[in-house]
PDB file of C-alpha atoms in Angstrom:
ATOM      1  CA  UNK A   1     -12.479  23.042  33.988  1.00 94.00           C
ATOM      2  CA  UNK A   2     -12.544  19.668  32.321  1.00 97.00           C
ATOM      3  CA  UNK A   3      -9.752  17.277  31.485  1.00 98.00           C
ATOM      4  CA  UNK A   4     -10.075  14.159  29.343  1.00 98.00           C
ATOM      5  CA  UNK A   5      -7.977  11.426  27.536  1.00 98.00           C
ATOM      6  CA  UNK A   6      -8.182  12.200  23.615  1.00 97.00           C
ATOM      7  CA  UNK A   7     -11.309  10.562  22.216  1.00 97.00           C
ATOM      8  CA  UNK A   8     -13.156  11.277  25.232  1.00 98.00           C
ATOM      9  CA  UNK A   9     -15.386  14.321  26.109  1.00 98.00           C
ATOM     10  CA  UNK A  10     -14.492  17.507  27.844  1.00 98.00           C
ATOM     11  CA  UNK A  11     -17.389  18.119  30.025  1.00 98.00           C
ATOM     12  CA  UNK A  12     -17.347  21.456  31.855  1.00 98.00           C
ATOM     13  CA  UNK A  13     -19.804  21.834  34.520  1.00 98.00           C
ATOM     14  CA  UNK A  14     -22.014  24.957  35.447  1.00 98.00           C
ATOM     15  CA  UNK A  15     -22.868  25.592  38.898  1.00 98.00           C
ATOM     16  CA  UNK A  16     -25.491  28.257  39.977  1.00 97.00           C
ATOM     17  CA  UNK A  17     -25.661  29.795  43.522  1.00 96.00           C
ATOM     18  CA  UNK A  18     -29.209  29.004  44.168  1.00 96.00           C
ATOM     19  CA  UNK A  19     -32.320  27.715  42.233  1.00 96.00           C
ATOM     20  CA  UNK A  20     -34.800  29.561  40.124  1.00 97.00           C
ATOM     21  CA  UNK A  21     -38.424  29.306  39.449  1.00 96.00           C
ATOM     22  CA  UNK A  22     -37.637  29.721  35.901  1.00 96.00           C
ATOM     23  CA  UNK A  23     -35.478  28.359  33.423  1.00 97.00           C
ATOM     24  CA  UNK A  24     -32.127  30.198  33.205  1.00 98.00           C
ATOM     25  CA  UNK A  25     -30.146  30.178  29.990  1.00 98.00           C
ATOM     26  CA  UNK A  26     -26.233  30.501  29.937  1.00 98.00           C
ATOM     27  CA  UNK A  27     -24.247  31.393  26.713  1.00 98.00           C
ATOM     28  CA  UNK A  28     -20.973  30.075  26.000  1.00 98.00           C
ATOM     29  CA  UNK A  29     -18.068  30.374  24.023  1.00 98.00           C
ATOM     30  CA  UNK A  30     -15.016  28.099  23.247  1.00 98.00           C
ATOM     31  CA  UNK A  31     -11.549  29.189  21.808  1.00 98.00           C
ATOM     32  CA  UNK A  32      -8.737  27.436  20.436  1.00 97.00           C
ATOM     33  CA  UNK A  33      -6.179  29.960  22.126  1.00 95.00           C
ATOM     34  CA  UNK A  34      -4.138  27.199  23.517  1.00 94.00           C
ATOM     35  CA  UNK A  35      -1.883  24.195  22.311  1.00 95.00           C
ATOM     36  CA  UNK A  36      -5.329  22.540  21.017  1.00 97.00           C
ATOM     37  CA  UNK A  37      -6.143  22.587  17.300  1.00 95.00           C
ATOM     38  CA  UNK A  38      -9.330  21.913  15.476  1.00 96.00           C
ATOM     39  CA  UNK A  39      -7.997  18.302  14.467  1.00 94.00           C
ATOM     40  CA  UNK A  40      -7.964  17.442  18.132  1.00 97.00           C
ATOM     41  CA  UNK A  41     -12.054  17.806  18.459  1.00 98.00           C
ATOM     42  CA  UNK A  42     -14.601  15.664  16.700  1.00 97.00           C
ATOM     43  CA  UNK A  43     -16.205  17.299  13.498  1.00 95.00           C
ATOM     44  CA  UNK A  44     -18.262  19.638  13.202  1.00 96.00           C
ATOM     45  CA  UNK A  45     -17.120  21.596  15.780  1.00 97.00           C
ATOM     46  CA  UNK A  46     -19.320  23.678  17.608  1.00 97.00           C
ATOM     47  CA  UNK A  47     -17.592  26.780  19.022  1.00 98.00           C
ATOM     48  CA  UNK A  48     -20.436  28.268  20.896  1.00 98.00           C
ATOM     49  CA  UNK A  49     -24.059  27.271  22.228  1.00 98.00           C
ATOM     50  CA  UNK A  50     -26.086  27.934  25.156  1.00 98.00           C
ATOM     51  CA  UNK A  51     -26.775  25.627  28.124  1.00 98.00           C
ATOM     52  CA  UNK A  52     -30.378  25.662  29.957  1.00 98.00           C
ATOM     53  CA  UNK A  53     -30.624  25.049  33.793  1.00 98.00           C
ATOM     54  CA  UNK A  54     -34.196  23.967  34.243  1.00 97.00           C
ATOM     55  CA  UNK A  55     -36.559  25.781  37.188  1.00 98.00           C
ATOM     56  CA  UNK A  56     -35.459  24.146  40.282  1.00 97.00           C
ATOM     57  CA  UNK A  57     -32.129  23.186  39.327  1.00 98.00           C
ATOM     58  CA  UNK A  58     -28.727  24.478  40.021  1.00 98.00           C
ATOM     59  CA  UNK A  59     -26.278  22.683  37.623  1.00 98.00           C
ATOM     60  CA  UNK A  60     -25.932  22.427  34.124  1.00 97.00           C
ATOM     61  CA  UNK A  61     -22.836  21.223  31.597  1.00 98.00           C
ATOM     62  CA  UNK A  62     -21.086  21.868  28.189  1.00 98.00           C
ATOM     63  CA  UNK A  63     -19.434  18.615  26.377  1.00 98.00           C
ATOM     64  CA  UNK A  64     -17.070  18.944  23.820  1.00 98.00           C
ATOM     65  CA  UNK A  65     -16.087  15.469  22.109  1.00 98.00           C
ATOM     66  CA  UNK A  66     -12.372  15.348  21.211  1.00 98.00           C
ATOM     67  CA  UNK A  67     -10.649  13.168  18.736  1.00 97.00           C
ATOM     68  CA  UNK A  68      -8.509  10.036  19.162  1.00 97.00           C
ATOM     69  CA  UNK A  69      -5.665  10.899  16.566  1.00 94.00           C
ATOM     70  CA  UNK A  70      -2.718   8.663  16.246  1.00 92.00           C
ATOM     71  CA  UNK A  71      -0.292  11.589  16.202  1.00 93.00           C
ATOM     72  CA  UNK A  72       2.105  11.662  19.078  1.00 94.00           C
ATOM     73  CA  UNK A  73       1.608  14.862  20.852  1.00 94.00           C
ATOM     74  CA  UNK A  74       4.187  14.354  23.810  1.00 93.00           C
ATOM     75  CA  UNK A  75       2.429  10.824  25.082  1.00 93.00           C
ATOM     76  CA  UNK A  76       0.597  10.243  28.332  1.00 92.00           C
ATOM     77  CA  UNK A  77       0.826  13.189  30.966  1.00 95.00           C
ATOM     78  CA  UNK A  78       1.106  15.553  28.090  1.00 96.00           C
ATOM     79  CA  UNK A  79      -1.771  17.877  27.532  1.00 97.00           C
ATOM     80  CA  UNK A  80      -3.173  20.400  24.898  1.00 97.00           C
ATOM     81  CA  UNK A  81      -5.534  22.993  26.006  1.00 98.00           C
ATOM     82  CA  UNK A  82      -8.388  25.453  25.001  1.00 98.00           C
ATOM     83  CA  UNK A  83     -10.449  27.956  26.739  1.00 98.00           C
ATOM     84  CA  UNK A  84     -14.216  28.046  27.545  1.00 98.00           C
ATOM     85  CA  UNK A  85     -16.022  31.037  28.635  1.00 98.00           C
ATOM     86  CA  UNK A  86     -19.344  31.710  29.942  1.00 98.00           C
ATOM     87  CA  UNK A  87     -20.573  34.899  27.790  1.00 98.00           C
ATOM     88  CA  UNK A  88     -23.755  35.762  29.299  1.00 98.00           C
ATOM     89  CA  UNK A  89     -27.032  34.587  31.082  1.00 98.00           C
ATOM     90  CA  UNK A  90     -30.536  34.925  30.766  1.00 97.00           C
ATOM     91  CA  UNK A  91     -32.209  34.751  34.384  1.00 96.00           C
ATOM     92  CA  UNK A  92     -28.872  34.682  36.193  1.00 97.00           C
ATOM     93  CA  UNK A  93     -25.866  37.127  36.812  1.00 97.00           C
ATOM     94  CA  UNK A  94     -22.371  35.927  35.798  1.00 97.00           C
ATOM     95  CA  UNK A  95     -20.241  35.109  38.547  1.00 96.00           C
ATOM     96  CA  UNK A  96     -16.309  35.525  39.131  1.00 97.00           C
ATOM     97  CA  UNK A  97     -15.143  32.507  37.433  1.00 97.00           C
ATOM     98  CA  UNK A  98     -16.490  32.633  33.471  1.00 97.00           C
ATOM     99  CA  UNK A  99     -13.242  31.131  31.941  1.00 98.00           C
ATOM    100  CA  UNK A 100     -11.153  27.752  32.469  1.00 98.00           C
ATOM    101  CA  UNK A 101      -9.078  25.732  30.498  1.00 98.00           C
ATOM    102  CA  UNK A 102      -9.912  22.173  29.058  1.00 98.00           C
ATOM    103  CA  UNK A 103      -7.039  19.416  28.806  1.00 98.00           C
ATOM    104  CA  UNK A 104      -6.800  16.976  26.328  1.00 98.00           C
ATOM    105  CA  UNK A 105      -4.390  14.268  27.508  1.00 98.00           C
ATOM    106  CA  UNK A 106      -2.360  12.618  24.464  1.00 97.00           C
ATOM    107  CA  UNK A 107      -2.542   8.791  24.564  1.00 96.00           C
ATOM    108  CA  UNK A 108      -0.101   7.616  22.076  1.00 94.00           C
ATOM    109  CA  UNK A 109       3.300   5.946  23.014  1.00 94.00           C
ATOM    110  CA  UNK A 110       6.478   7.508  21.898  1.00 96.00           C
ATOM    111  CA  UNK A 111       7.329   6.353  18.480  1.00 97.00           C
ATOM    112  CA  UNK A 112      10.061   4.157  17.326  1.00 98.00           C
ATOM    113  CA  UNK A 113      12.046   4.570  14.323  1.00 98.00           C
ATOM    114  CA  UNK A 114      13.760   1.076  12.872  1.00 98.00           C
ATOM    115  CA  UNK A 115      16.207   0.975   9.391  1.00 98.00           C
ATOM    116  CA  UNK A 116      14.513  -1.108   6.846  1.00 98.00           C
ATOM    117  CA  UNK A 117      15.638  -4.431   6.078  1.00 96.00           C
ATOM    118  CA  UNK A 118      15.639  -7.440   4.321  1.00 94.00           C
ATOM    119  CA  UNK A 119      17.345 -10.462   5.769  1.00 93.00           C
ATOM    120  CA  UNK A 120      19.690  -7.744   7.589  1.00 94.00           C
ATOM    121  CA  UNK A 121      20.583  -6.045   4.067  1.00 94.00           C
ATOM    122  CA  UNK A 122      18.934  -2.464   4.270  1.00 96.00           C
ATOM    123  CA  UNK A 123      20.579  -1.284   0.870  1.00 97.00           C
ATOM    124  CA  UNK A 124      21.946  -2.722  -2.308  1.00 97.00           C
ATOM    125  CA  UNK A 125      23.211  -1.146  -5.547  1.00 97.00           C
ATOM    126  CA  UNK A 126      25.469  -1.460  -8.209  1.00 96.00           C
ATOM    127  CA  UNK A 127      28.743   0.460  -7.932  1.00 95.00           C
ATOM    128  CA  UNK A 128      28.335   4.087  -9.242  1.00 95.00           C
ATOM    129  CA  UNK A 129      24.998   4.491  -7.763  1.00 96.00           C
ATOM    130  CA  UNK A 130      23.423   5.406  -4.456  1.00 97.00           C
ATOM    131  CA  UNK A 131      23.094   3.013  -1.247  1.00 98.00           C
ATOM    132  CA  UNK A 132      19.660   4.445  -0.054  1.00 98.00           C
ATOM    133  CA  UNK A 133      18.766   3.276   3.763  1.00 98.00           C
ATOM    134  CA  UNK A 134      15.603   3.754   4.285  1.00 98.00           C
ATOM    135  CA  UNK A 135      14.000   4.860   7.967  1.00 98.00           C
ATOM    136  CA  UNK A 136      10.484   4.112   9.264  1.00 98.00           C
ATOM    137  CA  UNK A 137       8.597   5.446  12.045  1.00 98.00           C
ATOM    138  CA  UNK A 138       6.186   3.473  14.132  1.00 97.00           C
ATOM    139  CA  UNK A 139       3.698   6.421  14.013  1.00 96.00           C
ATOM    140  CA  UNK A 140       3.391  10.115  13.333  1.00 96.00           C
ATOM    141  CA  UNK A 141       4.650  13.047  15.574  1.00 96.00           C
ATOM    142  CA  UNK A 142       3.375  16.821  16.119  1.00 92.00           C
ATOM    143  CA  UNK A 143       6.938  17.837  16.032  1.00 94.00           C
ATOM    144  CA  UNK A 144      10.163  17.116  13.582  1.00 97.00           C
ATOM    145  CA  UNK A 145      12.221  13.657  14.898  1.00 98.00           C
ATOM    146  CA  UNK A 146      15.870  13.969  14.090  1.00 98.00           C
ATOM    147  CA  UNK A 147      17.421  10.584  13.796  1.00 98.00           C
ATOM    148  CA  UNK A 148      21.624  10.581  13.823  1.00 98.00           C
ATOM    149  CA  UNK A 149      23.134   7.593  11.938  1.00 98.00           C
ATOM    150  CA  UNK A 150      26.713   6.347  11.665  1.00 98.00           C
ATOM    151  CA  UNK A 151      28.478   4.627   8.615  1.00 98.00           C
ATOM    152  CA  UNK A 152      31.560   2.125   9.605  1.00 98.00           C
ATOM    153  CA  UNK A 153      33.622   0.284   6.653  1.00 97.00           C
ATOM    154  CA  UNK A 154      34.074  -3.223   8.855  1.00 95.00           C
ATOM    155  CA  UNK A 155      33.148  -5.331   5.870  1.00 93.00           C
ATOM    156  CA  UNK A 156      34.653  -5.835   2.782  1.00 94.00           C
ATOM    157  CA  UNK A 157      33.914  -2.436   1.416  1.00 95.00           C
ATOM    158  CA  UNK A 158      36.668   0.374   1.468  1.00 94.00           C
ATOM    159  CA  UNK A 159      36.889   4.102   1.339  1.00 96.00           C
ATOM    160  CA  UNK A 160      37.765   3.708  -2.523  1.00 94.00           C
ATOM    161  CA  UNK A 161      34.603   1.900  -3.125  1.00 95.00           C
ATOM    162  CA  UNK A 162      32.632   5.235  -2.050  1.00 97.00           C
ATOM    163  CA  UNK A 163      32.335   9.058  -3.792  1.00 96.00           C
ATOM    164  CA  UNK A 164      34.680  11.503  -2.067  1.00 94.00           C
ATOM    165  CA  UNK A 165      34.025  13.503   0.164  1.00 96.00           C
ATOM    166  CA  UNK A 166      32.706  10.359   2.515  1.00 96.00           C
ATOM    167  CA  UNK A 167      30.372  11.072   5.128  1.00 97.00           C
ATOM    168  CA  UNK A 168      30.316   9.061   7.908  1.00 98.00           C
ATOM    169  CA  UNK A 169      27.974  10.230   9.989  1.00 98.00           C
ATOM    170  CA  UNK A 170      24.739  12.534  10.178  1.00 98.00           C
ATOM    171  CA  UNK A 171      21.483  12.911  10.686  1.00 98.00           C
ATOM    172  CA  UNK A 172      18.090  12.608   9.233  1.00 98.00           C
ATOM    173  CA  UNK A 173      14.697  14.967   9.914  1.00 98.00           C
ATOM    174  CA  UNK A 174      11.390  13.188   9.483  1.00 98.00           C
ATOM    175  CA  UNK A 175       9.152  16.373   9.151  1.00 98.00           C
ATOM    176  CA  UNK A 176       5.983  16.605  11.447  1.00 96.00           C
ATOM    177  CA  UNK A 177       3.295  14.181  10.219  1.00 95.00           C
ATOM    178  CA  UNK A 178       5.350  11.929   8.338  1.00 97.00           C
ATOM    179  CA  UNK A 179       6.841   8.477   8.890  1.00 98.00           C
ATOM    180  CA  UNK A 180       9.425   7.960   6.602  1.00 98.00           C
ATOM    181  CA  UNK A 181      13.185   9.174   6.007  1.00 98.00           C
ATOM    182  CA  UNK A 182      16.276   8.276   4.276  1.00 98.00           C
ATOM    183  CA  UNK A 183      20.145   8.079   4.160  1.00 98.00           C
ATOM    184  CA  UNK A 184      22.178   8.303   0.941  1.00 98.00           C
ATOM    185  CA  UNK A 185      25.552   7.178   0.585  1.00 98.00           C
ATOM    186  CA  UNK A 186      27.156   7.650  -3.034  1.00 98.00           C
ATOM    187  CA  UNK A 187      29.285   4.842  -4.152  1.00 97.00           C
ATOM    188  CA  UNK A 188      32.169   4.897  -6.564  1.00 95.00           C
ATOM    189  CA  UNK A 189      32.237   3.041 -10.049  1.00 93.00           C
ATOM    190  CA  UNK A 190      35.894   2.010 -10.143  1.00 90.00           C
ATOM    191  CA  UNK A 191      37.722  -0.129 -12.632  1.00 85.00           C
ATOM    192  CA  UNK A 192      38.853  -2.682 -10.529  1.00 87.00           C
ATOM    193  CA  UNK A 193      37.680  -6.094 -10.909  1.00 88.00           C
ATOM    194  CA  UNK A 194      36.429  -7.335  -7.632  1.00 87.00           C
ATOM    195  CA  UNK A 195      34.573 -10.592  -8.570  1.00 84.00           C
ATOM    196  CA  UNK A 196      31.950  -9.157 -11.032  1.00 84.00           C
ATOM    197  CA  UNK A 197      28.572  -8.961 -11.380  1.00 88.00           C
ATOM    198  CA  UNK A 198      26.890 -10.766  -8.261  1.00 89.00           C
ATOM    199  CA  UNK A 199      29.884 -10.116  -6.144  1.00 92.00           C
ATOM    200  CA  UNK A 200      29.434  -7.823  -3.356  1.00 94.00           C
ATOM    201  CA  UNK A 201      31.280  -5.518  -0.793  1.00 96.00           C
ATOM    202  CA  UNK A 202      29.592  -4.771   2.530  1.00 97.00           C
ATOM    203  CA  UNK A 203      29.352  -1.908   4.938  1.00 97.00           C
ATOM    204  CA  UNK A 204      27.470  -1.315   8.073  1.00 98.00           C
ATOM    205  CA  UNK A 205      24.805   1.650   8.824  1.00 98.00           C
ATOM    206  CA  UNK A 206      23.658   2.210  12.406  1.00 98.00           C
ATOM    207  CA  UNK A 207      21.219   4.275  13.904  1.00 98.00           C
ATOM    208  CA  UNK A 208      22.939   5.933  17.001  1.00 98.00           C
ATOM    209  CA  UNK A 209      20.203   8.062  18.375  1.00 98.00           C
ATOM    210  CA  UNK A 210      16.777   9.754  18.131  1.00 98.00           C
ATOM    211  CA  UNK A 211      15.324  13.042  19.300  1.00 97.00           C
ATOM    212  CA  UNK A 212      11.533  12.910  19.557  1.00 96.00           C
ATOM    213  CA  UNK A 213      11.524   9.191  19.153  1.00 97.00           C
ATOM    214  CA  UNK A 214      12.871   5.966  20.590  1.00 97.00           C
ATOM    215  CA  UNK A 215      15.195   3.556  18.624  1.00 98.00           C
ATOM    216  CA  UNK A 216      13.689   0.394  17.769  1.00 97.00           C
ATOM    217  CA  UNK A 217      15.264  -3.083  17.336  1.00 97.00           C
ATOM    218  CA  UNK A 218      16.449  -2.739  13.846  1.00 97.00           C
ATOM    219  CA  UNK A 219      19.170  -0.064  14.238  1.00 98.00           C
ATOM    220  CA  UNK A 220      22.023  -1.731  12.389  1.00 98.00           C
ATOM    221  CA  UNK A 221      21.696  -2.979   8.708  1.00 98.00           C
ATOM    222  CA  UNK A 222      24.751  -3.887   5.893  1.00 98.00           C
ATOM    223  CA  UNK A 223      24.588  -2.058   2.543  1.00 98.00           C
ATOM    224  CA  UNK A 224      25.706  -4.091  -0.480  1.00 97.00           C
ATOM    225  CA  UNK A 225      28.006  -2.898  -3.333  1.00 97.00           C
ATOM    226  CA  UNK A 226      27.950  -4.901  -6.412  1.00 96.00           C
ATOM    227  CA  UNK A 227      30.759  -5.476  -8.663  1.00 92.00           C
ATOM    228  CA  UNK A 228      29.940  -4.218 -12.258  1.00 90.00           C
ATOM    229  CA  UNK A 229      33.343  -5.179 -13.965  1.00 88.00           C
ATOM    230  CA  UNK A 230      33.482  -8.000 -16.480  1.00 86.00           C
ATOM    231  CA  UNK A 231      36.277 -11.018 -15.788  1.00 91.00           C
ATOM    232  CA  UNK A 232      39.616  -9.436 -17.093  1.00 90.00           C
ATOM    233  CA  UNK A 233      41.040 -11.335 -19.984  1.00 92.00           C
ATOM    234  CA  UNK A 234      44.921 -12.364 -20.616  1.00 93.00           C
ATOM    235  CA  UNK A 235      46.533 -12.850 -23.917  1.00 93.00           C
ATOM    236  CA  UNK A 236      50.304 -12.985 -25.309  1.00 93.00           C
ATOM    237  CA  UNK A 237      51.963  -9.784 -26.749  1.00 94.00           C
ATOM    238  CA  UNK A 238      52.429 -10.090 -30.108  1.00 93.00           C
ATOM    239  CA  UNK A 239      53.417  -8.250 -33.061  1.00 93.00           C
ATOM    240  CA  UNK A 240      51.711  -9.107 -36.501  1.00 82.00           C
TER     241      UNK A 240
END
């Protein structure tokens, strides 16, 4: 019965088979019995009302304003639906077509996920702590988004620098309505001198794929593990 891009008005037309010499009142009711929700409409929401078709006229219309949110709901070409029903009329009879659908088209682009980074570094920690890589999505979605990741020891960091058992890949779920997630890699506090404070060993974190979102430009970053041992000291052995 009506179709619009979110933010516009759903306009349902009413047509009468012939003119009357008196005003005709048509009562209507809107029902959110499809995928559309209250948040898709402009507040305050009017769920029922009446339309007066003036004497001598044959048409009227019902207008339902929709809300342009920032939520990804499938993107362009995806619709959420509701129902419009003519419930009764005064001065006319109801015809065969008294219930139709209203379609609200989403207008958001597919959200994009990126790893947070500063000059290529996504996480930094002193050994023994957790490397925490942040994931940021460009906009919210009405469904959970799953982001898959892979860690690679392709720098100076080795397996012994991480807490066992080492997890080299996994997935992060960004819940519906949220825009952030994180990947946690525990590191191991060994007793090995590896350059001391201010010296780092590095590894790579990569976003490999996503379900419900696209990958952005920043999909690979470094993780830096800082040594915490002091410089070793040498002495001659001696007795008394």
